[in-house]
Short mmCIF file of C-alpha atoms in Angstrom, two decimals:
data_model
loop_
_atom_site.label_atom_id
_atom_site.label_comp_id
_atom_site.label_asym_id
_atom_site.label_seq_id
_atom_site.Cartn_x
_atom_site.Cartn_y
_atom_site.Cartn_z
CA MET A 25 -27.73 -57.50 -11.78
CA THR A 26 -30.17 -56.70 -9.03
CA GLN A 27 -31.70 -59.89 -7.70
CA GLY A 28 -33.89 -58.41 -4.96
CA ILE A 29 -37.56 -58.23 -5.80
CA VAL A 30 -39.69 -55.43 -4.37
CA ARG A 31 -43.45 -55.29 -4.36
CA ASP A 32 -45.06 -52.57 -6.45
CA ASP A 33 -48.80 -52.90 -5.82
CA GLU A 34 -49.77 -56.18 -7.52
CA PHE A 35 -46.80 -55.83 -9.87
CA LYS A 36 -43.36 -56.99 -8.80
CA THR A 37 -40.30 -55.29 -10.22
CA PHE A 38 -36.60 -55.96 -10.63
CA GLU A 39 -33.76 -54.51 -12.66
CA ILE A 40 -32.24 -56.90 -15.17
CA GLU A 41 -29.34 -54.57 -15.91
CA PRO A 42 -28.89 -50.78 -15.88
CA GLY A 43 -31.72 -49.22 -17.86
CA ILE A 44 -33.70 -52.46 -18.27
CA THR A 45 -36.54 -53.22 -15.85
CA PHE A 46 -38.84 -56.23 -15.65
CA ARG A 47 -42.30 -55.82 -14.12
CA TYR A 48 -44.65 -58.75 -13.77
CA LEU A 49 -48.09 -59.61 -12.47
CA PRO A 50 -48.43 -63.40 -12.05
CA VAL A 51 -52.18 -63.82 -11.86
CA SER A 52 -54.35 -66.47 -13.50
CA LYS A 53 -57.53 -64.45 -14.15
CA TRP A 54 -56.75 -64.28 -17.88
CA LYS A 55 -56.41 -67.10 -20.37
CA THR A 56 -53.49 -65.35 -22.05
CA LEU A 57 -50.03 -64.25 -21.02
CA SER A 58 -49.14 -60.78 -22.27
CA ILE A 59 -45.45 -59.97 -22.83
CA ASP A 60 -44.51 -56.44 -23.87
CA VAL A 61 -41.20 -54.68 -24.42
CA PHE A 62 -41.34 -50.87 -24.21
CA CYS A 63 -38.44 -48.73 -25.44
CA LYS A 64 -38.74 -45.22 -23.97
CA VAL A 65 -37.07 -42.42 -25.92
CA PRO A 66 -36.92 -38.65 -25.32
CA ILE A 67 -38.59 -37.02 -28.34
CA THR A 68 -36.43 -35.08 -30.78
CA ARG A 69 -37.23 -33.86 -34.28
CA GLU A 70 -34.19 -35.72 -35.64
CA ARG A 71 -35.40 -39.20 -34.69
CA VAL A 72 -39.13 -39.13 -33.93
CA THR A 73 -40.28 -39.93 -37.48
CA ALA A 74 -37.70 -42.65 -38.08
CA LEU A 75 -38.57 -44.32 -34.78
CA ALA A 76 -42.27 -44.19 -35.63
CA LEU A 77 -41.46 -46.52 -38.55
CA ILE A 78 -39.62 -49.08 -36.42
CA PRO A 79 -42.68 -50.97 -35.08
CA ARG A 80 -43.85 -51.43 -38.68
CA LEU A 81 -40.48 -52.62 -39.94
CA ALA A 82 -40.09 -54.92 -36.94
CA ARG A 83 -43.18 -56.87 -38.02
CA ARG A 84 -41.62 -57.72 -41.40
CA GLY A 85 -38.95 -60.17 -40.28
CA THR A 86 -36.00 -60.98 -38.04
CA VAL A 87 -32.58 -62.51 -38.59
CA ASN A 88 -33.94 -65.94 -37.65
CA LEU A 89 -37.41 -65.44 -39.19
CA PRO A 90 -36.75 -63.28 -42.25
CA THR A 91 -40.22 -63.24 -43.82
CA LEU A 92 -43.79 -62.58 -42.77
CA ARG A 93 -44.56 -66.24 -43.44
CA ASP A 94 -41.74 -67.30 -41.11
CA LEU A 95 -43.03 -65.01 -38.37
CA SER A 96 -46.59 -66.26 -38.77
CA ARG A 97 -45.51 -69.90 -38.71
CA SER A 98 -43.52 -69.34 -35.52
CA LEU A 99 -46.52 -67.69 -33.84
CA GLU A 100 -48.76 -70.57 -34.89
CA GLN A 101 -46.32 -73.04 -33.35
CA MET A 102 -46.72 -71.18 -30.05
CA TYR A 103 -50.37 -72.28 -29.93
CA GLY A 104 -51.66 -69.37 -31.97
CA ALA A 105 -49.81 -66.52 -30.28
CA SER A 106 -50.24 -63.01 -31.71
CA MET A 107 -47.80 -60.12 -32.12
CA ASN A 108 -48.47 -56.40 -31.66
CA THR A 109 -46.24 -53.37 -32.23
CA ASP A 110 -46.90 -49.64 -32.15
CA ALA A 111 -45.53 -46.19 -31.31
CA ARG A 112 -47.20 -44.02 -28.69
CA LYS A 113 -46.41 -40.99 -26.57
CA ILE A 114 -46.47 -40.52 -22.80
CA GLY A 115 -45.75 -36.93 -21.83
CA PRO A 116 -42.50 -35.92 -23.57
CA VAL A 117 -41.47 -39.53 -24.25
CA GLN A 118 -41.94 -41.59 -27.41
CA VAL A 119 -42.68 -45.19 -26.43
CA LEU A 120 -42.19 -48.04 -28.89
CA ARG A 121 -44.05 -51.23 -27.99
CA PHE A 122 -43.23 -54.75 -29.15
CA GLY A 123 -45.50 -57.36 -27.66
CA MET A 124 -47.19 -60.68 -27.95
CA ASP A 125 -50.07 -62.56 -26.38
CA LEU A 126 -49.97 -66.31 -26.01
CA PRO A 127 -52.09 -68.89 -24.21
CA SER A 128 -51.36 -69.11 -20.50
CA PRO A 129 -48.99 -71.99 -19.68
CA GLU A 130 -51.67 -73.61 -17.50
CA PHE A 131 -53.48 -74.45 -20.75
CA LEU A 132 -50.33 -75.96 -22.30
CA ASP A 133 -48.08 -78.99 -21.81
CA PRO A 134 -46.02 -78.38 -18.61
CA ALA A 135 -43.02 -79.99 -20.28
CA ALA A 136 -42.92 -77.07 -22.70
CA PHE A 137 -41.28 -74.70 -20.19
CA GLY A 138 -37.62 -74.09 -20.88
CA THR A 139 -34.71 -71.72 -21.24
CA LEU A 140 -34.59 -68.84 -23.67
CA ASP A 141 -33.57 -71.35 -26.33
CA GLY A 142 -36.44 -73.65 -25.50
CA VAL A 143 -40.07 -73.49 -26.44
CA ASN A 144 -43.15 -71.60 -25.32
CA LEU A 145 -42.09 -69.13 -22.58
CA GLY A 146 -38.43 -69.15 -23.54
CA LYS A 147 -39.30 -69.20 -27.22
CA ALA A 148 -41.81 -66.39 -26.74
CA LEU A 149 -39.29 -64.15 -24.97
CA SER A 150 -36.67 -64.93 -27.59
CA PHE A 151 -39.18 -64.17 -30.35
CA VAL A 152 -40.11 -60.77 -28.89
CA TRP A 153 -36.51 -59.79 -28.20
CA ASP A 154 -35.46 -60.70 -31.74
CA VAL A 155 -38.29 -58.55 -33.10
CA VAL A 156 -36.89 -55.64 -31.08
CA THR A 157 -33.15 -56.04 -31.64
CA ARG A 158 -32.49 -58.39 -34.59
CA PRO A 159 -34.45 -57.19 -37.63
CA TYR A 160 -33.79 -58.77 -40.98
CA LEU A 161 -31.29 -56.53 -42.79
CA GLU A 162 -29.56 -56.44 -46.17
CA ASN A 163 -26.13 -54.77 -46.26
CA ASP A 164 -26.67 -53.30 -42.80
CA ALA A 165 -29.95 -51.63 -43.77
CA TYR A 166 -33.64 -52.49 -43.94
CA PRO A 167 -34.54 -54.09 -47.29
CA LEU A 168 -35.48 -51.26 -49.65
CA ASP A 169 -38.73 -52.82 -50.87
CA ARG A 170 -40.00 -53.39 -47.32
CA PHE A 171 -38.91 -49.94 -46.21
CA GLU A 172 -40.73 -48.20 -49.06
CA VAL A 173 -43.93 -50.17 -48.46
CA GLU A 174 -43.95 -49.43 -44.72
CA ARG A 175 -43.08 -45.78 -45.23
CA GLU A 176 -46.04 -45.35 -47.58
CA GLU A 177 -48.34 -47.20 -45.18
CA HIS A 178 -47.20 -44.88 -42.42
CA ARG A 179 -47.83 -41.88 -44.65
CA ARG A 180 -51.39 -43.08 -45.24
CA ASP A 181 -51.90 -43.62 -41.52
CA ILE A 182 -50.75 -40.07 -40.73
CA LEU A 183 -53.20 -38.73 -43.31
CA ALA A 184 -55.94 -40.86 -41.72
CA ILE A 185 -55.11 -39.34 -38.34
CA ILE A 186 -55.44 -35.88 -39.87
CA ASN A 187 -58.89 -36.90 -41.10
CA ASN A 188 -59.82 -37.76 -37.50
CA ARG A 189 -60.47 -34.11 -36.95
CA PRO A 190 -61.08 -34.01 -33.16
CA HIS A 191 -57.93 -36.01 -32.40
CA TYR A 192 -55.87 -34.03 -34.90
CA ALA A 193 -57.09 -30.75 -33.39
CA THR A 194 -55.96 -31.73 -29.88
CA VAL A 195 -52.54 -32.77 -31.19
CA ARG A 196 -52.13 -29.56 -33.15
CA LEU A 197 -53.16 -27.45 -30.17
CA VAL A 198 -50.45 -29.05 -28.02
CA GLU A 199 -47.93 -28.47 -30.83
CA GLU A 200 -48.91 -24.80 -30.99
CA LEU A 201 -48.56 -24.45 -27.22
CA SER A 202 -45.11 -26.04 -27.38
CA LYS A 203 -43.77 -23.24 -29.61
CA GLY A 204 -41.38 -25.44 -31.59
CA ASP A 205 -40.26 -27.53 -28.61
CA PRO A 206 -39.87 -31.10 -30.00
CA ARG A 207 -41.56 -32.55 -26.92
CA GLY A 208 -44.81 -31.26 -28.38
CA LEU A 209 -44.45 -33.44 -31.49
CA PRO A 210 -46.77 -36.44 -31.97
CA ALA A 211 -45.63 -40.05 -31.64
CA TRP A 212 -46.14 -40.70 -35.37
CA GLY A 213 -43.60 -38.04 -36.37
CA ILE A 214 -43.67 -35.40 -39.09
CA LEU A 215 -45.29 -36.10 -42.45
CA GLU A 216 -42.79 -34.05 -44.47
CA ASP A 217 -39.84 -35.76 -42.75
CA LEU A 218 -40.76 -39.19 -44.15
CA ASP A 219 -39.08 -38.45 -47.48
CA THR A 220 -35.79 -37.58 -45.75
CA LEU A 221 -35.46 -41.13 -44.42
CA ASP A 222 -33.84 -44.12 -46.09
CA PRO A 223 -33.32 -47.75 -45.03
CA ARG A 224 -29.76 -47.27 -43.72
CA LYS A 225 -30.41 -44.01 -41.87
CA THR A 226 -33.47 -45.49 -40.19
CA TRP A 227 -31.56 -48.57 -39.01
CA ASP A 228 -28.67 -46.40 -37.76
CA ILE A 229 -31.10 -44.31 -35.69
CA TRP A 230 -32.73 -47.42 -34.21
CA ARG A 231 -29.39 -49.10 -33.50
CA GLU A 232 -28.14 -46.06 -31.59
CA THR A 233 -31.49 -45.72 -29.80
CA LEU A 234 -31.28 -49.32 -28.58
CA SER A 235 -27.87 -48.58 -27.09
CA ARG A 236 -29.18 -45.61 -25.08
CA CYS A 237 -32.91 -45.94 -24.34
CA SER A 238 -34.48 -47.22 -21.15
CA VAL A 239 -36.41 -50.47 -21.59
CA SER A 240 -39.33 -51.85 -19.60
CA ILE A 241 -40.39 -55.46 -20.06
CA TYR A 242 -43.86 -56.34 -18.79
CA ALA A 243 -45.39 -59.78 -18.32
CA VAL A 244 -48.98 -60.10 -17.13
CA GLY A 245 -50.77 -63.40 -16.62
CA GLU A 246 -50.01 -66.97 -15.64
CA GLY A 247 -46.35 -67.63 -16.40
CA ALA A 248 -45.21 -64.04 -15.80
CA GLU A 249 -42.93 -65.01 -12.90
CA GLU A 250 -41.32 -67.75 -14.97
CA CYS A 251 -40.55 -65.12 -17.63
CA GLY A 252 -38.54 -63.23 -15.02
CA GLU A 253 -36.62 -66.37 -14.07
CA ILE A 254 -35.73 -66.92 -17.72
CA LEU A 255 -34.62 -63.30 -18.17
CA THR A 256 -32.33 -63.41 -15.12
CA ARG A 257 -30.53 -66.40 -16.66
CA SER A 258 -30.19 -64.77 -20.07
CA LYS A 259 -27.83 -62.25 -21.61
CA LEU A 260 -29.93 -59.84 -23.64
CA PHE A 261 -28.53 -59.04 -27.08
CA PHE A 262 -28.13 -55.49 -28.40
CA PRO A 263 -26.69 -54.53 -31.80
CA GLU A 264 -24.44 -51.99 -30.05
CA PRO A 265 -23.05 -52.17 -26.49
CA ARG A 266 -24.96 -50.27 -23.82
CA VAL A 267 -22.85 -48.10 -21.50
CA SER A 268 -24.51 -46.94 -18.28
CA ASP A 269 -23.31 -43.33 -18.40
CA ARG A 270 -24.63 -42.92 -21.97
CA LEU A 271 -28.19 -44.03 -21.24
CA TRP A 272 -30.89 -41.39 -21.68
CA ASP A 273 -32.72 -40.26 -18.57
CA ILE A 274 -36.35 -39.85 -19.61
CA HIS A 275 -37.10 -37.88 -16.46
CA GLU A 276 -34.70 -35.04 -17.33
CA GLU A 277 -37.18 -33.45 -19.73
CA LEU A 278 -40.36 -33.95 -17.71
CA GLU A 279 -40.81 -30.25 -17.00
CA ALA A 280 -43.23 -29.04 -19.65
CA PRO A 281 -42.34 -26.17 -22.01
CA PRO A 282 -43.47 -22.79 -20.64
CA LEU A 283 -46.88 -21.64 -21.80
CA PRO A 284 -47.09 -18.40 -23.80
CA PRO A 285 -48.29 -15.24 -22.07
CA GLY A 286 -51.90 -14.32 -22.73
CA ILE A 287 -54.17 -16.48 -24.88
CA LEU A 288 -52.70 -18.12 -27.96
CA ARG A 289 -55.10 -18.21 -30.92
CA SER A 290 -54.53 -20.28 -34.02
CA THR A 291 -56.71 -21.23 -37.00
CA GLU A 292 -55.95 -23.92 -39.56
CA GLU A 293 -58.00 -24.46 -42.70
CA LEU A 294 -58.81 -28.05 -43.62
CA PRO A 295 -61.76 -29.25 -45.74
CA GLY A 296 -64.31 -31.29 -43.82
CA GLU A 297 -67.87 -31.56 -42.60
CA GLN A 298 -67.27 -30.01 -39.17
CA THR A 299 -65.22 -27.17 -37.80
CA ILE A 300 -63.41 -28.23 -34.62
CA LEU A 301 -63.00 -25.82 -31.74
CA CYS A 302 -60.36 -26.80 -29.18
CA MET A 303 -59.67 -24.77 -26.03
CA ALA A 304 -56.82 -25.41 -23.58
CA PHE A 305 -57.37 -24.65 -19.90
CA TYR A 306 -54.27 -24.70 -17.73
CA THR A 307 -54.75 -25.97 -14.18
CA GLY A 308 -51.18 -26.77 -13.18
CA VAL A 309 -52.32 -30.18 -11.89
CA THR A 310 -50.08 -32.89 -13.32
CA GLU A 311 -50.06 -36.69 -13.03
CA LYS A 312 -48.06 -36.74 -9.80
CA ASP A 313 -49.94 -33.87 -8.14
CA PRO A 314 -51.98 -34.98 -5.09
CA ARG A 315 -54.87 -32.96 -6.56
CA LEU A 316 -55.06 -35.29 -9.58
CA PRO A 317 -58.34 -36.94 -8.43
CA ALA A 318 -59.96 -33.49 -8.18
CA LEU A 319 -58.71 -32.71 -11.70
CA LEU A 320 -60.41 -35.89 -12.94
CA PHE A 321 -63.66 -34.60 -11.43
CA PHE A 322 -63.18 -31.18 -13.04
CA ASP A 323 -62.64 -32.87 -16.40
CA GLY A 324 -65.55 -35.29 -15.92
CA ILE A 325 -68.07 -32.67 -14.81
CA LEU A 326 -67.01 -30.22 -17.51
CA GLY A 327 -67.06 -32.59 -20.48
CA GLY A 328 -65.91 -36.13 -19.80
CA PHE A 329 -69.30 -37.87 -19.41
CA PRO A 330 -72.80 -37.74 -20.93
CA HIS A 331 -74.02 -35.91 -17.81
CA SER A 332 -71.33 -33.23 -18.21
CA LYS A 333 -71.98 -29.51 -18.53
CA LEU A 334 -70.68 -29.26 -22.09
CA PHE A 335 -72.84 -32.13 -23.30
CA ARG A 336 -75.97 -30.81 -21.60
CA THR A 337 -75.54 -27.13 -22.50
CA VAL A 338 -73.37 -26.71 -25.58
CA ARG A 339 -74.76 -29.75 -27.39
CA GLU A 340 -78.21 -30.55 -26.00
CA ARG A 341 -79.68 -27.28 -24.72
CA GLU A 342 -78.17 -24.72 -27.10
CA GLY A 343 -77.56 -27.01 -30.08
CA LEU A 344 -74.24 -25.31 -30.83
CA ALA A 345 -72.20 -28.47 -31.38
CA TYR A 346 -72.48 -31.92 -32.92
CA PHE A 347 -70.35 -33.18 -30.04
CA ALA A 348 -68.62 -31.69 -27.01
CA ASP A 349 -65.97 -33.40 -24.91
CA THR A 350 -62.90 -32.82 -22.76
CA VAL A 351 -59.50 -34.54 -22.63
CA PRO A 352 -57.01 -34.13 -19.76
CA ASN A 353 -53.31 -33.78 -20.51
CA THR A 354 -51.76 -34.61 -17.17
CA TRP A 355 -48.18 -34.02 -18.31
CA ARG A 356 -48.89 -30.40 -19.21
CA GLY A 357 -51.51 -29.79 -16.50
CA LEU A 358 -54.13 -29.05 -19.15
CA VAL A 359 -57.75 -29.88 -19.80
CA LEU A 360 -58.70 -29.59 -23.47
CA ALA A 361 -62.32 -28.81 -24.34
CA ILE A 362 -63.32 -29.93 -27.84
CA ALA A 363 -66.45 -29.26 -29.86
CA GLY A 364 -67.44 -30.13 -33.42
CA LEU A 365 -69.69 -27.46 -34.89
CA ASP A 366 -70.83 -25.29 -37.75
CA GLY A 367 -68.09 -22.75 -38.35
CA LYS A 368 -70.56 -19.88 -37.95
CA LYS A 369 -71.07 -20.84 -34.30
CA ILE A 370 -67.44 -20.67 -33.13
CA SER A 371 -67.79 -17.48 -31.09
CA SER A 372 -71.03 -18.58 -29.43
CA ALA A 373 -69.62 -22.00 -28.54
CA GLU A 374 -66.40 -20.53 -27.16
CA ALA A 375 -68.35 -18.12 -24.95
CA LEU A 376 -70.61 -20.90 -23.67
CA ILE A 377 -67.67 -23.20 -22.88
CA LEU A 378 -66.02 -20.38 -20.94
CA GLU A 379 -69.27 -19.82 -19.05
CA GLN A 380 -69.36 -23.48 -17.98
CA VAL A 381 -65.83 -23.23 -16.59
CA ASP A 382 -66.69 -19.97 -14.84
CA SER A 383 -69.78 -21.56 -13.30
CA MET A 384 -67.60 -24.29 -11.80
CA LYS A 385 -65.26 -21.64 -10.41
CA ARG A 386 -68.28 -20.11 -8.68
CA GLY A 387 -69.12 -23.48 -7.15
CA GLU A 388 -72.17 -24.13 -9.32
CA ILE A 389 -71.72 -27.88 -9.16
CA THR A 390 -74.59 -30.08 -8.05
CA ARG A 391 -74.36 -33.10 -5.81
CA GLU A 392 -75.81 -35.15 -8.66
CA GLU A 393 -73.01 -34.03 -11.01
CA ILE A 394 -70.40 -34.96 -8.41
CA GLU A 395 -71.83 -38.39 -7.63
CA ASN A 396 -72.48 -39.26 -11.28
CA THR A 397 -68.89 -38.33 -12.06
CA ARG A 398 -67.60 -40.32 -9.09
CA ALA A 399 -69.55 -43.37 -10.28
CA GLY A 400 -68.25 -42.93 -13.83
CA LEU A 401 -64.63 -42.63 -12.71
CA LEU A 402 -64.93 -45.66 -10.44
CA ARG A 403 -66.38 -47.74 -13.30
CA ARG A 404 -63.59 -46.59 -15.60
CA TYR A 405 -60.73 -47.47 -13.28
CA ARG A 406 -62.25 -50.70 -11.97
CA SER A 407 -62.79 -51.92 -15.51
CA GLU A 408 -59.08 -51.42 -16.20
CA SER A 409 -58.31 -54.23 -13.78
CA ASP A 410 -60.03 -56.59 -16.20
CA SER A 411 -57.70 -55.64 -19.06
CA GLN A 412 -54.04 -56.62 -19.28
CA GLU A 413 -53.39 -53.82 -21.75
CA ALA A 414 -55.05 -51.16 -19.56
CA LEU A 415 -53.14 -52.28 -16.46
CA ILE A 416 -49.84 -52.14 -18.30
CA ARG A 417 -50.68 -48.73 -19.77
CA ARG A 418 -51.50 -47.34 -16.31
CA PHE A 419 -48.25 -48.56 -14.74
CA LEU A 420 -46.20 -47.47 -17.75
CA THR A 421 -47.65 -43.97 -17.42
CA GLN A 422 -46.68 -44.00 -13.76
CA GLU A 423 -43.13 -45.03 -14.74
CA VAL A 424 -42.78 -41.98 -16.97
CA LEU A 425 -44.87 -39.29 -15.27
CA GLY A 426 -45.13 -40.50 -11.67
CA GLY A 427 -48.35 -40.36 -9.68
CA PRO A 428 -50.68 -43.16 -8.57
CA ALA A 429 -50.70 -46.43 -10.45
CA SER A 430 -52.49 -48.97 -8.29
CA GLU A 431 -56.25 -49.34 -8.46
CA GLU A 432 -56.39 -48.95 -4.68
CA GLU A 433 -54.56 -45.60 -4.74
CA ILE A 434 -56.65 -44.20 -7.56
CA ILE A 435 -60.00 -45.35 -6.20
CA SER A 436 -59.13 -44.13 -2.70
CA GLY A 437 -58.42 -40.69 -4.14
CA ILE A 438 -61.67 -40.64 -6.13
CA LEU A 439 -63.73 -41.61 -3.09
CA LYS A 440 -62.24 -38.76 -1.02
CA VAL A 441 -62.83 -35.88 -3.46
CA THR A 442 -65.21 -33.18 -2.18
CA LYS A 443 -66.96 -30.28 -3.85
CA ASP A 444 -64.41 -27.90 -2.32
CA ASP A 445 -61.59 -29.89 -3.93
CA ILE A 446 -63.25 -29.61 -7.34
CA VAL A 447 -63.90 -25.88 -6.97
CA GLU A 448 -60.27 -25.34 -5.94
CA VAL A 449 -59.01 -26.96 -9.15
CA SER A 450 -61.69 -25.19 -11.22
CA GLN A 451 -60.52 -21.83 -9.94
CA LYS A 452 -57.05 -22.54 -11.25
CA ALA A 453 -58.33 -23.24 -14.77
CA GLU A 454 -57.03 -20.50 -17.05
CA LEU A 455 -57.71 -20.32 -20.78
CA LYS A 456 -54.32 -20.44 -22.52
CA ALA A 457 -55.10 -21.34 -26.12
CA VAL A 458 -57.88 -21.54 -28.68
CA TYR A 459 -57.32 -23.64 -31.80
CA VAL A 460 -59.81 -23.80 -34.65
CA LEU A 461 -59.70 -26.42 -37.40
CA ASP A 462 -61.84 -24.51 -39.85
CA ALA A 463 -63.83 -26.52 -42.39
CA ARG A 464 -65.49 -23.47 -43.99
CA LYS A 465 -62.53 -21.77 -45.61
CA GLY A 466 -60.99 -25.05 -46.64
CA ASP A 467 -64.10 -25.92 -48.63
CA GLY A 468 -63.63 -22.89 -50.76
#
């Protein structure tokens, strides 16, 4: 076990054991202590859908707290703590989160501190770790009734995501660009793969994953340092032994799949009120590229703010779209331009979006656009410092993809960006894909 603690911006970090890292920020600006366990897994078709179910199943009960009522009662006894679980994606990595928020110890009885078998901090850590590693099982499988309920809930959630047309279009565009590479799959998995899963297979996949995945434990708030002290005294349980040379290296697959030659065009028919046009511009600027701040300006000026070119031209001036926006994908080095429109206006909107990118390549960027974007980016990143969840998300992204994580680094980069920097990134923007989620044909 590594006992030395190194400073990582405001966060401090140490390794509990190979593949398990604890990062903590012991500040008292919040009235809650946030504890999160993140299991980071390279995405494969064989396990992505099963793992997407795990956060749901984890909320149903543990060995020591086998029912929802038992879980709720335990949370209430920790002064009204709350539990959160979900599956997300960072670059090519599926990240499963198991977390809880509880009142900061400064608001509680000091005598309540204790070991992992004690109450409050120890009890909270034990609670979270049991949720991760000790689910309630029957005959070495998830209970069938719970499994079927959660699988159907997950199916409904996937369908709801599909009905969020702009988000679905961006996900589908990345899938198309990935050309069958599983790293392009979404964190929620594959709808048609749900029926191939059963309670035992799903538990077997999770049990093996726990023996091989890298784990990050975050604690943010008053009491975070004490969490680390408890963890260093504790032996963390796993359902299968972890062997160092079998652990997955999430950084092995960071290089993005190659983009297709030319411009990929794809149309999908889906009934709805709006057709969604999504265009992928490749810049080559990734999360750890020193030009990342300039990419943020390119994204912000093109479509990321109400003062952006797409909003002012495509939506307001020409009336071609109900909305127009951009989303950066800093793993793939992409900026995705999205517009919701009448299907008859696809060609006109595509041409106008291209013209806005070309205008930036020519340096047609005003000082007002630059300074408005700078102000917007500064507000965005400074506001993250007021949110435990946003801070953790930023540092977790840095863990996976690299690049700046501290507010100081990011803000320093934003303050230094010049017009020439933005034009340089703009000139690298190359249209690589056009995806249309067509509402017209689907209606027929």
